[in-house]
Amino acid sequence: MEYYEDLEPGSEREIGRHFVSREEIIRFAEQWDPQPFHLDDAAAEASVFGTLTASSCHIYSISALIFSKNPSRLRAAAMMGTEIRFPAPLRPEDTLTLIECCLEKRRSRSRRGYGVVKGRSTLRNQEGRDVCVMDTTYLVECRDPDGDD
Amino acid sequence: MEYYEDLEPGSEREIGRHFVSREEIIRFAEQWDPQPFHLDDAAAEASVFGTLTASSCHIYSISALIFSKNPSRLRAAAMMGTEIRFPAPLRPEDTLTLIECCLEKRRSRSRRGYGVVKGRSTLRNQEGRDVCVMDTTYLVECRDPDGDD
């Protein structure tokens, strides 16, 4: 397990990858975001992107899925907020790589034993384009509740 | 269908509601975000919130689901980015109400026939607490591509 003390601001690392099939895009959209351009090729052709694209909540869920499969797990206790951008669409047969970077960290003033961490997670496709950039603030457990780093 | 011209900055409206069962929280988390405090009561008791809570990507997906069931559908063509906060947790048996407000709008300079709209969507629980606040910028189709409003 990884604790607050293990995070080093500025350091980047690859967390994992996920291949996105056409079936997965449609299945997720059917359940949670059934808009025509996530479901149907003809409707998607007439959309801004011209092809089938994944729902933004699907993209966000993929980041959670990759994190959950990462064996070196951060002791994150709660997510406090996130700012998400979708610079490029996610299309069928894309492979996304999740890259994480700790931007800044400090000990929590109100919750002893926790740190407040701001991190950037980026989902990048096989062409090197960023599909999703998330700047997230979360609570992370400290190994030493009384440390002063 | 609703177009860019139909949006009135400052006006709020209720879009719809969603009841969240314990089973739905666990089922979503199993598939996309299998962290112990979304899956297991004992692990959740030891967490910051003390009870089972829904994954943030589940909460985000619920907003998409409520939007998709809303009969008066906005002609949104693409989501450009969103800033999400989770001020309160989502717990089993909560009912969320989705409230939408248009914050500002302007015609797109680069895509003729589309408007750039900034809206705030709030998921509020039955106690009146905001579980999720999303400020989102999206492209919306114009009824009249050559209008000057």
PDB file of C-alpha atoms in Angstrom:
ATOM      1  CA  MET A   1       0.000   0.000   0.000  1.00  0.00           C
ATOM      2  CA  GLU A   2       1.076   3.550  -0.673  1.00  0.00           C
ATOM      3  CA  TYR A   3       0.655   6.361   1.798  1.00  0.00           C
ATOM      4  CA  TYR A   4       0.801  10.145   1.757  1.00  0.00           C
ATOM      5  CA  GLU A   5       4.513  10.016   2.538  1.00  0.00           C
ATOM      6  CA  ASP A   6       5.216   7.975  -0.630  1.00  0.00           C
ATOM      7  CA  LEU A   7       3.935  10.644  -3.018  1.00  0.00           C
ATOM      8  CA  GLU A   8       6.531  12.825  -4.666  1.00  0.00           C
ATOM      9  CA  PRO A   9       5.279  16.031  -6.320  1.00  0.00           C
ATOM     10  CA  GLY A  10       6.290  16.257  -9.996  1.00  0.00           C
ATOM     11  CA  SER A  11       6.916  12.565 -10.576  1.00  0.00           C
ATOM     12  CA  GLU A  12       4.946  10.843 -13.386  1.00  0.00           C
ATOM     13  CA  ARG A  13       4.163   7.178 -13.740  1.00  0.00           C
ATOM     14  CA  GLU A  14       2.135   4.876 -15.941  1.00  0.00           C
ATOM     15  CA  ILE A  15      -0.649   3.171 -14.015  1.00  0.00           C
ATOM     16  CA  GLY A  16      -2.103   0.820 -16.625  1.00  0.00           C
ATOM     17  CA  ARG A  17      -3.943   0.413 -19.932  1.00  0.00           C
ATOM     18  CA  HIS A  18      -7.415  -0.375 -21.205  1.00  0.00           C
ATOM     19  CA  PHE A  19      -8.587  -1.439 -24.650  1.00  0.00           C
ATOM     20  CA  VAL A  20     -12.025  -0.067 -25.537  1.00  0.00           C
ATOM     21  CA  SER A  21     -14.167  -2.212 -27.797  1.00  0.00           C
ATOM     22  CA  ARG A  22     -17.111  -0.965 -29.788  1.00  0.00           C
ATOM     23  CA  GLU A  23     -19.325  -3.309 -27.765  1.00  0.00           C
ATOM     24  CA  GLU A  24     -18.165  -1.800 -24.474  1.00  0.00           C
ATOM     25  CA  ILE A  25     -18.913   1.733 -25.696  1.00  0.00           C
ATOM     26  CA  ILE A  26     -22.441   0.759 -26.715  1.00  0.00           C
ATOM     27  CA  ARG A  27     -23.095  -1.353 -23.604  1.00  0.00           C
ATOM     28  CA  PHE A  28     -22.076   1.422 -21.222  1.00  0.00           C
ATOM     29  CA  ALA A  29     -24.071   4.031 -23.148  1.00  0.00           C
ATOM     30  CA  GLU A  30     -27.187   1.822 -23.221  1.00  0.00           C
ATOM     31  CA  GLN A  31     -27.110   1.589 -19.441  1.00  0.00           C
ATOM     32  CA  TRP A  32     -26.072   5.099 -18.393  1.00  0.00           C
ATOM     33  CA  ASP A  33     -25.995   7.582 -21.276  1.00  0.00           C
ATOM     34  CA  PRO A  34     -28.169   6.424 -24.172  1.00  0.00           C
ATOM     35  CA  GLN A  35     -27.582   9.312 -26.552  1.00  0.00           C
ATOM     36  CA  PRO A  36     -27.721   8.452 -30.271  1.00  0.00           C
ATOM     37  CA  PHE A  37     -24.088   9.385 -31.007  1.00  0.00           C
ATOM     38  CA  HIS A  38     -22.864   6.885 -28.373  1.00  0.00           C
ATOM     39  CA  LEU A  39     -25.085   4.091 -29.687  1.00  0.00           C
ATOM     40  CA  ASP A  40     -25.637   4.284 -33.376  1.00  0.00           C
ATOM     41  CA  ASP A  41     -23.223   4.629 -36.313  1.00  0.00           C
ATOM     42  CA  ALA A  42     -25.591   6.613 -38.511  1.00  0.00           C
ATOM     43  CA  ALA A  43     -26.384   9.112 -35.747  1.00  0.00           C
ATOM     44  CA  ALA A  44     -22.680   9.301 -34.896  1.00  0.00           C
ATOM     45  CA  GLU A  45     -21.798  10.107 -38.513  1.00  0.00           C
ATOM     46  CA  ALA A  46     -23.991  13.188 -38.309  1.00  0.00           C
ATOM     47  CA  SER A  47     -22.401  14.277 -35.004  1.00  0.00           C
ATOM     48  CA  VAL A  48     -19.524  16.677 -34.387  1.00  0.00           C
ATOM     49  CA  PHE A  49     -16.976  13.840 -34.316  1.00  0.00           C
ATOM     50  CA  GLY A  50     -18.252  11.864 -37.308  1.00  0.00           C
ATOM     51  CA  THR A  51     -17.862   8.437 -35.680  1.00  0.00           C
ATOM     52  CA  LEU A  52     -19.096   6.571 -32.633  1.00  0.00           C
ATOM     53  CA  THR A  53     -17.579   8.013 -29.435  1.00  0.00           C
ATOM     54  CA  ALA A  54     -17.729   6.915 -25.805  1.00  0.00           C
ATOM     55  CA  SER A  55     -19.775   8.727 -23.183  1.00  0.00           C
ATOM     56  CA  SER A  56     -17.774  10.959 -20.860  1.00  0.00           C
ATOM     57  CA  CYS A  57     -18.953   8.995 -17.806  1.00  0.00           C
ATOM     58  CA  HIS A  58     -17.654   5.844 -19.502  1.00  0.00           C
ATOM     59  CA  ILE A  59     -14.255   7.498 -19.986  1.00  0.00           C
ATOM     60  CA  TYR A  60     -14.225   8.585 -16.360  1.00  0.00           C
ATOM     61  CA  SER A  61     -15.173   5.065 -15.242  1.00  0.00           C
ATOM     62  CA  ILE A  62     -12.300   3.606 -17.285  1.00  0.00           C
ATOM     63  CA  SER A  63      -9.863   5.679 -15.250  1.00  0.00           C
ATOM     64  CA  ALA A  64     -11.341   4.253 -12.029  1.00  0.00           C
ATOM     65  CA  LEU A  65     -11.099   0.734 -13.500  1.00  0.00           C
ATOM     66  CA  ILE A  66      -7.422   1.112 -14.419  1.00  0.00           C
ATOM     67  CA  PHE A  67      -6.654   2.518 -10.970  1.00  0.00           C
ATOM     68  CA  SER A  68      -8.440  -0.399  -9.321  1.00  0.00           C
ATOM     69  CA  LYS A  69      -6.317  -2.902 -11.241  1.00  0.00           C
ATOM     70  CA  ASN A  70      -3.044  -1.207 -10.348  1.00  0.00           C
ATOM     71  CA  PRO A  71      -1.289  -3.428  -7.802  1.00  0.00           C
ATOM     72  CA  SER A  72       0.531  -0.578  -6.060  1.00  0.00           C
ATOM     73  CA  ARG A  73      -2.507   0.949  -4.462  1.00  0.00           C
ATOM     74  CA  LEU A  74      -2.663   4.387  -2.930  1.00  0.00           C
ATOM     75  CA  ARG A  75      -4.486   4.625   0.398  1.00  0.00           C
ATOM     76  CA  ALA A  76      -6.973   7.191  -0.914  1.00  0.00           C
ATOM     77  CA  ALA A  77      -9.812   7.667   1.546  1.00  0.00           C
ATOM     78  CA  ALA A  78     -12.079  10.107  -0.287  1.00  0.00           C
ATOM     79  CA  MET A  79     -12.274  12.157  -3.439  1.00  0.00           C
ATOM     80  CA  MET A  80     -12.923  15.806  -2.748  1.00  0.00           C
ATOM     81  CA  GLY A  81     -13.370  17.177  -6.230  1.00  0.00           C
ATOM     82  CA  THR A  82     -12.099  16.927  -9.737  1.00  0.00           C
ATOM     83  CA  GLU A  83     -11.753  19.079 -12.806  1.00  0.00           C
ATOM     84  CA  ILE A  84     -12.084  17.062 -15.988  1.00  0.00           C
ATOM     85  CA  ARG A  85     -11.356  18.009 -19.567  1.00  0.00           C
ATOM     86  CA  PHE A  86     -11.983  15.890 -22.652  1.00  0.00           C
ATOM     87  CA  PRO A  87      -9.611  17.275 -25.292  1.00  0.00           C
ATOM     88  CA  ALA A  88     -10.135  14.396 -27.760  1.00  0.00           C
ATOM     89  CA  PRO A  89     -12.888  11.803 -28.260  1.00  0.00           C
ATOM     90  CA  LEU A  90     -12.632   8.131 -27.282  1.00  0.00           C
ATOM     91  CA  ARG A  91     -13.430   5.903 -30.268  1.00  0.00           C
ATOM     92  CA  PRO A  92     -13.957   2.153 -30.689  1.00  0.00           C
ATOM     93  CA  GLU A  93     -10.728   0.086 -30.690  1.00  0.00           C
ATOM     94  CA  ASP A  94      -8.717   2.788 -28.914  1.00  0.00           C
ATOM     95  CA  THR A  95      -6.265   1.800 -26.192  1.00  0.00           C
ATOM     96  CA  LEU A  96      -5.998   4.243 -23.317  1.00  0.00           C
ATOM     97  CA  THR A  97      -2.962   4.561 -21.064  1.00  0.00           C
ATOM     98  CA  LEU A  98      -3.444   6.118 -17.659  1.00  0.00           C
ATOM     99  CA  ILE A  99      -0.600   8.336 -16.468  1.00  0.00           C
ATOM    100  CA  GLU A 100      -0.552   9.830 -13.010  1.00  0.00           C
ATOM    101  CA  CYS A 101       1.326  12.777 -11.630  1.00  0.00           C
ATOM    102  CA  CYS A 102       1.248  14.220  -8.108  1.00  0.00           C
ATOM    103  CA  LEU A 103       1.000  18.003  -8.483  1.00  0.00           C
ATOM    104  CA  GLU A 104       1.085  19.030  -4.805  1.00  0.00           C
ATOM    105  CA  LYS A 105       0.442  17.698  -1.308  1.00  0.00           C
ATOM    106  CA  ARG A 106      -0.005  18.900   2.259  1.00  0.00           C
ATOM    107  CA  ARG A 107      -1.150  17.440   5.569  1.00  0.00           C
ATOM    108  CA  SER A 108      -4.858  17.915   6.313  1.00  0.00           C
ATOM    109  CA  ARG A 109      -5.538  20.545   8.961  1.00  0.00           C
ATOM    110  CA  SER A 110      -8.941  19.176   9.927  1.00  0.00           C
ATOM    111  CA  ARG A 111      -8.407  15.389   9.704  1.00  0.00           C
ATOM    112  CA  ARG A 112      -5.428  14.080  11.666  1.00  0.00           C
ATOM    113  CA  GLY A 113      -3.676  11.241   9.860  1.00  0.00           C
ATOM    114  CA  TYR A 114      -4.698  12.332   6.367  1.00  0.00           C
ATOM    115  CA  GLY A 115      -3.047  14.352   3.638  1.00  0.00           C
ATOM    116  CA  VAL A 116      -4.689  16.516   0.978  1.00  0.00           C
ATOM    117  CA  VAL A 117      -3.204  15.627  -2.400  1.00  0.00           C
ATOM    118  CA  LYS A 118      -3.739  17.265  -5.773  1.00  0.00           C
ATOM    119  CA  GLY A 119      -2.940  14.928  -8.649  1.00  0.00           C
ATOM    120  CA  ARG A 120      -3.289  14.927 -12.424  1.00  0.00           C
ATOM    121  CA  SER A 121      -4.455  11.750 -14.173  1.00  0.00           C
ATOM    122  CA  THR A 122      -4.279  11.651 -17.945  1.00  0.00           C
ATOM    123  CA  LEU A 123      -5.864   9.059 -20.259  1.00  0.00           C
ATOM    124  CA  ARG A 124      -3.837   9.085 -23.473  1.00  0.00           C
ATOM    125  CA  ASN A 125      -4.739   7.155 -26.636  1.00  0.00           C
ATOM    126  CA  GLN A 126      -2.449   5.094 -28.874  1.00  0.00           C
ATOM    127  CA  GLU A 127      -1.763   8.169 -31.041  1.00  0.00           C
ATOM    128  CA  GLY A 128      -0.481  10.131 -28.051  1.00  0.00           C
ATOM    129  CA  ARG A 129      -3.569  12.356 -27.810  1.00  0.00           C
ATOM    130  CA  ASP A 130      -5.022  13.172 -24.400  1.00  0.00           C
ATOM    131  CA  VAL A 131      -8.609  11.903 -24.240  1.00  0.00           C
ATOM    132  CA  CYS A 132      -9.184  12.917 -20.643  1.00  0.00           C
ATOM    133  CA  VAL A 133      -7.245  15.061 -18.166  1.00  0.00           C
ATOM    134  CA  MET A 134      -8.396  15.017 -14.555  1.00  0.00           C
ATOM    135  CA  ASP A 135      -7.031  17.275 -11.841  1.00  0.00           C
ATOM    136  CA  THR A 136      -8.252  15.742  -8.626  1.00  0.00           C
ATOM    137  CA  THR A 137      -8.002  16.620  -4.959  1.00  0.00           C
ATOM    138  CA  TYR A 138      -8.261  13.720  -2.548  1.00  0.00           C
ATOM    139  CA  LEU A 139      -7.611  12.618   1.005  1.00  0.00           C
ATOM    140  CA  VAL A 140      -4.783  10.128   1.432  1.00  0.00           C
ATOM    141  CA  GLU A 141      -3.915   8.206   4.586  1.00  0.00           C
ATOM    142  CA  CYS A 142      -0.604   9.004   6.254  1.00  0.00           C
ATOM    143  CA  ARG A 143       1.691   6.229   7.402  1.00  0.00           C
ATOM    144  CA  ASP A 144       2.654   8.350  10.386  1.00  0.00           C
ATOM    145  CA  PRO A 145      -0.351  10.385  11.627  1.00  0.00           C
ATOM    146  CA  ASP A 146       1.951  12.727  13.517  1.00  0.00           C
ATOM    147  CA  GLY A 147       4.569  13.324  10.824  1.00  0.00           C
ATOM    148  CA  ASP A 148       5.415  16.878   9.840  1.00  0.00           C
ATOM    149  CA  ASP A 149       6.443  16.482   6.171  1.00  0.00           C
TER     150      ASP A 149
ATOM    151  CA  MET B   1     -35.776  19.252 -28.872  1.00  0.00           C
ATOM    152  CA  GLU B   2     -34.122  22.230 -27.266  1.00  0.00           C
ATOM    153  CA  TYR B   3     -31.601  24.421 -29.010  1.00  0.00           C
ATOM    154  CA  TYR B   4     -29.060  27.035 -28.026  1.00  0.00           C
ATOM    155  CA  GLU B   5     -31.690  29.746 -28.439  1.00  0.00           C
ATOM    156  CA  ASP B   6     -33.950  28.102 -25.805  1.00  0.00           C
ATOM    157  CA  LEU B   7     -31.430  28.399 -22.979  1.00  0.00           C
ATOM    158  CA  GLU B   8     -31.900  31.292 -20.593  1.00  0.00           C
ATOM    159  CA  PRO B   9     -28.938  32.163 -18.348  1.00  0.00           C
ATOM    160  CA  GLY B  10     -29.861  32.145 -14.662  1.00  0.00           C
ATOM    161  CA  SER B  11     -32.955  29.960 -14.924  1.00  0.00           C
ATOM    162  CA  GLU B  12     -33.073  26.740 -12.827  1.00  0.00           C
ATOM    163  CA  ARG B  13     -35.142  23.657 -13.454  1.00  0.00           C
ATOM    164  CA  GLU B  14     -35.557  20.156 -12.092  1.00  0.00           C
ATOM    165  CA  ILE B  15     -34.587  17.532 -14.659  1.00  0.00           C
ATOM    166  CA  GLY B  16     -35.478  14.310 -12.847  1.00  0.00           C
ATOM    167  CA  ARG B  17     -34.812  11.947  -9.945  1.00  0.00           C
ATOM    168  CA  HIS B  18     -33.040   8.672  -9.273  1.00  0.00           C
ATOM    169  CA  PHE B  19     -33.314   6.313  -6.301  1.00  0.00           C
ATOM    170  CA  VAL B  20     -30.023   4.601  -5.467  1.00  0.00           C
ATOM    171  CA  SER B  21     -30.238   1.126  -4.021  1.00  0.00           C
ATOM    172  CA  ARG B  22     -27.494  -0.598  -2.087  1.00  0.00           C
ATOM    173  CA  GLU B  23     -27.380  -3.243  -4.824  1.00  0.00           C
ATOM    174  CA  GLU B  24     -26.816  -0.633  -7.536  1.00  0.00           C
ATOM    175  CA  ILE B  25     -23.914   0.921  -5.586  1.00  0.00           C
ATOM    176  CA  ILE B  26     -22.220  -2.447  -5.203  1.00  0.00           C
ATOM    177  CA  ARG B  27     -22.933  -3.589  -8.779  1.00  0.00           C
ATOM    178  CA  PHE B  28     -21.459  -0.430 -10.301  1.00  0.00           C
ATOM    179  CA  ALA B  29     -18.414  -0.560  -8.027  1.00  0.00           C
ATOM    180  CA  GLU B  30     -17.772  -4.234  -8.813  1.00  0.00           C
ATOM    181  CA  GLN B  31     -17.608  -3.421 -12.513  1.00  0.00           C
ATOM    182  CA  TRP B  32     -15.764  -0.097 -12.556  1.00  0.00           C
ATOM    183  CA  ASP B  33     -14.365   0.921  -9.165  1.00  0.00           C
ATOM    184  CA  PRO B  34     -13.932  -2.088  -6.881  1.00  0.00           C
ATOM    185  CA  GLN B  35     -12.577  -0.315  -3.821  1.00  0.00           C
ATOM    186  CA  PRO B  36     -13.464  -1.881  -0.456  1.00  0.00           C
ATOM    187  CA  PHE B  37     -15.440   1.126   0.846  1.00  0.00           C
ATOM    188  CA  HIS B  38     -17.786   0.936  -2.172  1.00  0.00           C
ATOM    189  CA  LEU B  39     -18.319  -2.817  -1.812  1.00  0.00           C
ATOM    190  CA  ASP B  40     -18.178  -3.969   1.755  1.00  0.00           C
ATOM    191  CA  ASP B  41     -19.915  -2.745   4.922  1.00  0.00           C
ATOM    192  CA  ALA B  42     -17.079  -3.602   7.295  1.00  0.00           C
ATOM    193  CA  ALA B  43     -14.490  -1.822   5.137  1.00  0.00           C
ATOM    194  CA  ALA B  44     -16.880   1.106   4.734  1.00  0.00           C
ATOM    195  CA  GLU B  45     -17.301   1.390   8.514  1.00  0.00           C
ATOM    196  CA  ALA B  46     -13.560   1.969   8.837  1.00  0.00           C
ATOM    197  CA  SER B  47     -13.580   4.598   6.075  1.00  0.00           C
ATOM    198  CA  VAL B  48     -13.855   8.373   6.349  1.00  0.00           C
ATOM    199  CA  PHE B  49     -17.643   8.287   5.857  1.00  0.00           C
ATOM    200  CA  GLY B  50     -18.437   5.338   8.128  1.00  0.00           C
ATOM    201  CA  THR B  51     -20.955   3.730   5.768  1.00  0.00           C
ATOM    202  CA  LEU B  52     -21.087   2.363   2.249  1.00  0.00           C
ATOM    203  CA  THR B  53     -20.822   5.158  -0.328  1.00  0.00           C
ATOM    204  CA  ALA B  54     -21.118   5.199  -4.111  1.00  0.00           C
ATOM    205  CA  SER B  55     -18.145   5.597  -6.416  1.00  0.00           C
ATOM    206  CA  SER B  56     -17.735   9.061  -7.903  1.00  0.00           C
ATOM    207  CA  CYS B  57     -17.980   7.659 -11.440  1.00  0.00           C
ATOM    208  CA  HIS B  58     -21.284   6.051 -10.446  1.00  0.00           C
ATOM    209  CA  ILE B  59     -22.560   9.444  -9.229  1.00  0.00           C
ATOM    210  CA  TYR B  60     -21.443  11.052 -12.466  1.00  0.00           C
ATOM    211  CA  SER B  61     -23.145   8.301 -14.491  1.00  0.00           C
ATOM    212  CA  ILE B  62     -26.396   8.855 -12.581  1.00  0.00           C
ATOM    213  CA  SER B  63     -26.440  12.444 -13.790  1.00  0.00           C
ATOM    214  CA  ALA B  64     -26.084  11.222 -17.389  1.00  0.00           C
ATOM    215  CA  LEU B  65     -28.868   8.692 -16.808  1.00  0.00           C
ATOM    216  CA  ILE B  66     -31.283  11.304 -15.452  1.00  0.00           C
ATOM    217  CA  PHE B  67     -30.473  13.614 -18.355  1.00  0.00           C
ATOM    218  CA  SER B  68     -31.098  10.811 -20.845  1.00  0.00           C
ATOM    219  CA  LYS B  69     -34.562  10.161 -19.381  1.00  0.00           C
ATOM    220  CA  ASN B  70     -35.564  13.805 -19.505  1.00  0.00           C
ATOM    221  CA  PRO B  71     -38.079  14.168 -22.355  1.00  0.00           C
ATOM    222  CA  SER B  72     -37.188  17.787 -23.120  1.00  0.00           C
ATOM    223  CA  ARG B  73     -33.795  17.055 -24.612  1.00  0.00           C
ATOM    224  CA  LEU B  74     -31.138  19.639 -25.263  1.00  0.00           C
ATOM    225  CA  ARG B  75     -29.352  19.331 -28.607  1.00  0.00           C
ATOM    226  CA  ALA B  76     -25.942  18.976 -26.969  1.00  0.00           C
ATOM    227  CA  ALA B  77     -23.346  17.891 -29.522  1.00  0.00           C
ATOM    228  CA  ALA B  78     -20.244  17.479 -27.372  1.00  0.00           C
ATOM    229  CA  MET B  79     -18.988  17.957 -23.840  1.00  0.00           C
ATOM    230  CA  MET B  80     -15.895  20.091 -23.694  1.00  0.00           C
ATOM    231  CA  GLY B  81     -14.984  19.857 -20.043  1.00  0.00           C
ATOM    232  CA  THR B  82     -16.428  19.742 -16.587  1.00  0.00           C
ATOM    233  CA  GLU B  83     -15.474  20.695 -13.077  1.00  0.00           C
ATOM    234  CA  ILE B  84     -16.977  18.334 -10.535  1.00  0.00           C
ATOM    235  CA  ARG B  85     -17.196  18.614  -6.780  1.00  0.00           C
ATOM    236  CA  PHE B  86     -18.538  15.994  -4.393  1.00  0.00           C
ATOM    237  CA  PRO B  87     -19.499  17.963  -1.270  1.00  0.00           C
ATOM    238  CA  ALA B  88     -21.405  15.073   0.371  1.00  0.00           C
ATOM    239  CA  PRO B  89     -21.329  11.279  -0.064  1.00  0.00           C
ATOM    240  CA  LEU B  90     -24.003   9.242  -1.877  1.00  0.00           C
ATOM    241  CA  ARG B  91     -25.300   6.478   0.387  1.00  0.00           C
ATOM    242  CA  PRO B  92     -27.613   3.488  -0.150  1.00  0.00           C
ATOM    243  CA  GLU B  93     -31.341   4.370  -0.320  1.00  0.00           C
ATOM    244  CA  ASP B  94     -30.677   8.030  -1.183  1.00  0.00           C
ATOM    245  CA  THR B  95     -32.829   9.736  -3.797  1.00  0.00           C
ATOM    246  CA  LEU B  96     -31.014  12.249  -5.954  1.00  0.00           C
ATOM    247  CA  THR B  97     -32.700  15.133  -7.733  1.00  0.00           C
ATOM    248  CA  LEU B  98     -30.914  16.666 -10.697  1.00  0.00           C
ATOM    249  CA  ILE B  99     -31.250  20.443 -11.018  1.00  0.00           C
ATOM    250  CA  GLU B 100     -29.882  22.295 -13.992  1.00  0.00           C
ATOM    251  CA  CYS B 101     -28.994  25.929 -14.417  1.00  0.00           C
ATOM    252  CA  CYS B 102     -27.571  27.691 -17.461  1.00  0.00           C
ATOM    253  CA  LEU B 103     -24.778  29.961 -16.214  1.00  0.00           C
ATOM    254  CA  GLU B 104     -23.737  31.597 -19.486  1.00  0.00           C
ATOM    255  CA  LYS B 105     -23.846  31.096 -23.249  1.00  0.00           C
ATOM    256  CA  ARG B 106     -22.331  32.472 -26.437  1.00  0.00           C
ATOM    257  CA  ARG B 107     -22.194  31.502 -30.133  1.00  0.00           C
ATOM    258  CA  SER B 108     -19.171  29.405 -31.095  1.00  0.00           C
ATOM    259  CA  ARG B 109     -16.569  31.328 -33.069  1.00  0.00           C
ATOM    260  CA  SER B 110     -15.010  28.267 -34.678  1.00  0.00           C
ATOM    261  CA  ARG B 111     -18.061  26.040 -35.340  1.00  0.00           C
ATOM    262  CA  ARG B 112     -20.872  27.704 -37.223  1.00  0.00           C
ATOM    263  CA  GLY B 113     -24.296  26.609 -36.017  1.00  0.00           C
ATOM    264  CA  TYR B 114     -23.185  25.769 -32.487  1.00  0.00           C
ATOM    265  CA  GLY B 115     -23.217  27.627 -29.200  1.00  0.00           C
ATOM    266  CA  VAL B 116     -20.808  27.265 -26.259  1.00  0.00           C
ATOM    267  CA  VAL B 117     -22.842  26.884 -23.084  1.00  0.00           C
ATOM    268  CA  LYS B 118     -21.667  26.791 -19.473  1.00  0.00           C
ATOM    269  CA  GLY B 119     -24.170  25.095 -17.210  1.00  0.00           C
ATOM    270  CA  ARG B 120     -24.325  23.938 -13.599  1.00  0.00           C
ATOM    271  CA  SER B 121     -25.907  20.572 -12.800  1.00  0.00           C
ATOM    272  CA  THR B 122     -26.484  19.712  -9.167  1.00  0.00           C
ATOM    273  CA  LEU B 123     -27.411  16.305  -7.733  1.00  0.00           C
ATOM    274  CA  ARG B 124     -29.152  16.984  -4.417  1.00  0.00           C
ATOM    275  CA  ASN B 125     -30.189  14.292  -1.909  1.00  0.00           C
ATOM    276  CA  GLN B 126     -33.481  13.981  -0.023  1.00  0.00           C
ATOM    277  CA  GLU B 127     -32.027  15.991   2.885  1.00  0.00           C
ATOM    278  CA  GLY B 128     -31.244  18.939   0.611  1.00  0.00           C
ATOM    279  CA  ARG B 129     -27.490  18.317   0.612  1.00  0.00           C
ATOM    280  CA  ASP B 130     -25.553  18.655  -2.636  1.00  0.00           C
ATOM    281  CA  VAL B 131     -23.888  15.329  -3.473  1.00  0.00           C
ATOM    282  CA  CYS B 132     -22.413  16.473  -6.759  1.00  0.00           C
ATOM    283  CA  VAL B 133     -22.017  19.876  -8.416  1.00  0.00           C
ATOM    284  CA  MET B 134     -20.877  19.900 -12.043  1.00  0.00           C
ATOM    285  CA  ASP B 135     -19.972  23.030 -13.968  1.00  0.00           C
ATOM    286  CA  THR B 136     -19.849  21.920 -17.566  1.00  0.00           C
ATOM    287  CA  THR B 137     -19.034  23.571 -20.852  1.00  0.00           C
ATOM    288  CA  TYR B 138     -20.631  22.023 -23.917  1.00  0.00           C
ATOM    289  CA  LEU B 139     -21.484  22.607 -27.541  1.00  0.00           C
ATOM    290  CA  VAL B 140     -25.173  23.041 -28.276  1.00  0.00           C
ATOM    291  CA  GLU B 141     -26.808  23.130 -31.696  1.00  0.00           C
ATOM    292  CA  CYS B 142     -28.415  26.382 -32.776  1.00  0.00           C
ATOM    293  CA  ARG B 143     -31.866  26.429 -34.339  1.00  0.00           C
ATOM    294  CA  ASP B 144     -30.745  29.258 -36.590  1.00  0.00           C
ATOM    295  CA  PRO B 145     -27.079  28.838 -37.589  1.00  0.00           C
ATOM    296  CA  ASP B 146     -26.884  32.486 -38.593  1.00  0.00           C
ATOM    297  CA  GLY B 147     -28.589  34.063 -35.585  1.00  0.00           C
ATOM    298  CA  ASP B 148     -26.795  36.809 -33.703  1.00  0.00           C
ATOM    299  CA  ASP B 149     -28.137  36.334 -30.144  1.00  0.00           C
TER     300      ASP B 149
END
